[in-house]
Amino acid sequence: MKILIIEDEPALRETIAGYFLKEGFICEAAEDFHVALEKVTLYEYDLVVLDISLPGGNGLEVLRQLKKIHPETGVLILSAKNSLDDKIMGLDLGADDYLTKPFHLPELNARVKALLRRRVFKGSPNVVFEEIEIDPMNNVMQVHAKPVELTKKEYDLLLYFITNKNRVLTKAAIAEHLWGDYMDLADNFDLVYSHIKNLRKKIMQHGGNDYIKTVYGMGYKWV
Amino acid sequence: MKLLDKNNRIFIRFTAALLLFGSVLFYITVNYITRSEIDEKLEVSQQRAISFIQNGQPAPQFSPIVEVQIISEKTTSTGYSDTMVYDPIEKEDESYRQLISEENINGKIYRITNRTSLLESEDLILAIGGCTSALALLLFAWMYSRSSKRMWEPFQRHLDALRQFSLAQNEPITLASSKITEFEELRTALQQLTEKVRADYRNLKEFTENASHEIQTPLAIIRSKIEYLIENEAVSGEQMATLGTVYEAANRLSRLNQSLLLLTKIENQQFGERSPVSVNTIIREQVEMLGELTDSKNLQLRTELANDLKVNANQALVEILVKNLLENAIRYSQPNDAIFIKTATENITFSNPGKAAIEQPDRLFGRFQKQNNNGTSLGLGLAIVKKICEVNGWQVGYEYREGRHEFTVIFSC
């Protein structure tokens, strides 16, 4: 899997690249408009993470050029501007997803994985982790090949954990992933905890192992 | 006190003093002139009486105007003088001017007295004085009515324009020009001042927005670096807890910043497209999204949605409005409470039970106002609600009624 990260902020670029390297991706990076344009014209990527506000030009122009040459490449837009116009224009130009800064790295990872599942595997190979199998297209989950009834949130949570396996998921990242704008309230009510408790229970009831480990003071980890 | 009154008061005092001084001067002058006229007349009459006697005609007698006496020797009491003479007809003393002279004619000493009544000349003085004063008063009254209305009109217009002026409207102030130099100066000064204020305000708004934007990137770095760092197996439990605190603070700062950015964007009217928005649909969506949250606290969400309420506004802003009011009701509810959401033809009410009315309801919609130290609340939710209402011309209010906190938004559309 080859991905290109177009981001002008060096610290952010390195962190994102480092994160995806750990996922086993081949990562390339571009720091400004011209380098980005050059790379998308010369090489082919499975996915491009694109920051819209770039020095030297507009990220949307890079997207336009990219879609002309390689329409099959997946694109995820990053932007500090929480602007509806940018979002609509980006999606109109063929971007697949949109993430507003500041974002959680596991969120970016989950979005990228989902995007790749849709784009690269055309359809959906099931997500498998040991005895657990998820069919993301049909929102079905099985333990030892037996279906398990999960609520929508529990299902999302499980998928989020597995796409981010071996990574620490903070409570804030989980709350934002599951509840979006209502994350504050969810955080306040300790909903993350109760959902994890229920998910754990359901998997174990069906003979699965407990893979969710608590990271003290931080969150949880799927190992 | 009005400037005009003050001005008039000074004017009245000055005029009164002038009138008083003028009338004294006038009296003295006129008196002097009439006296000399009278004295001349008396002198002529005197000469006539003397020549009468010299010609051997009988001495004229017409008391009290002409009196001639024959005396034995000359006295010193001669010349002009004022005197009072009893008038038997009017039955009172009247003032007269008299000229007494003693002449030796044909061996006899005649004492000749000529008198003229002063009554007429005093009447004349009074008549002239009265007329002049009346004219002065009339002039003053005319000036008053003219200056009060016409002269101050541009000033009143400037004042009205200033009262109407609002920074939020984002339009320069329009002041009509005037021929009066002072008001023209005032107009120029006001225009310069308001332009400066508007420019400063614009800069400040731009600064706020830019600053919020610029803060997002370092915050993103902080967050992602922490998320990257906690993957590291070498981080100890204690370090992890410290990182957790830093991470939480960064998250809070990020949310705070986003809320402030949202406030600024609403204020700057950057949410453009308006369309008819169904409030009921938004409420249903939000209630569904929140179902799980309210269930966990055993809260009941009851909706009473009247006939489809549509408002012409930006969809995203109406969503934020409903979300924030609902979030507020949930946040300040106790387990097992019931939250009501009611819509009517032109308004929407959110209510939740509460023990007592909020102490300072006017501060409720201010920024960073929190009713309790509720962990994750930023204290901006209601400020955002208020701002959304302001830009749309709606009203939002709080009331404590029958043991419930009620927040009502009136859509005046």
Short mmCIF file of N, CA and C in Angstrom, two decimals, chain A residues 36 62 107 176 197 218:
data_model
loop_
_atom_site.label_atom_id
_atom_site.label_comp_id
_atom_site.label_asym_id
_atom_site.label_seq_id
_atom_site.Cartn_x
_atom_site.Cartn_y
_atom_site.Cartn_z
N ALA A 36 4.09 18.53 -4.29
CA ALA A 36 2.90 17.69 -4.30
C ALA A 36 2.44 17.44 -5.74
N VAL A 62 -4.20 20.61 -6.63
CA VAL A 62 -3.49 19.32 -6.65
C VAL A 62 -4.49 18.19 -6.87
N GLU A 107 -8.24 8.24 14.30
CA GLU A 107 -9.37 8.60 13.45
C GLU A 107 -8.92 8.65 11.99
N GLU A 176 -15.04 10.93 20.25
CA GLU A 176 -15.24 11.72 19.03
C GLU A 176 -15.64 10.84 17.86
N LYS A 197 -17.40 -2.06 28.12
CA LYS A 197 -17.81 -3.14 29.02
C LYS A 197 -18.77 -4.09 28.30
N MET A 218 -5.18 6.97 30.24
CA MET A 218 -5.16 7.35 28.85
C MET A 218 -6.35 6.83 28.07
#
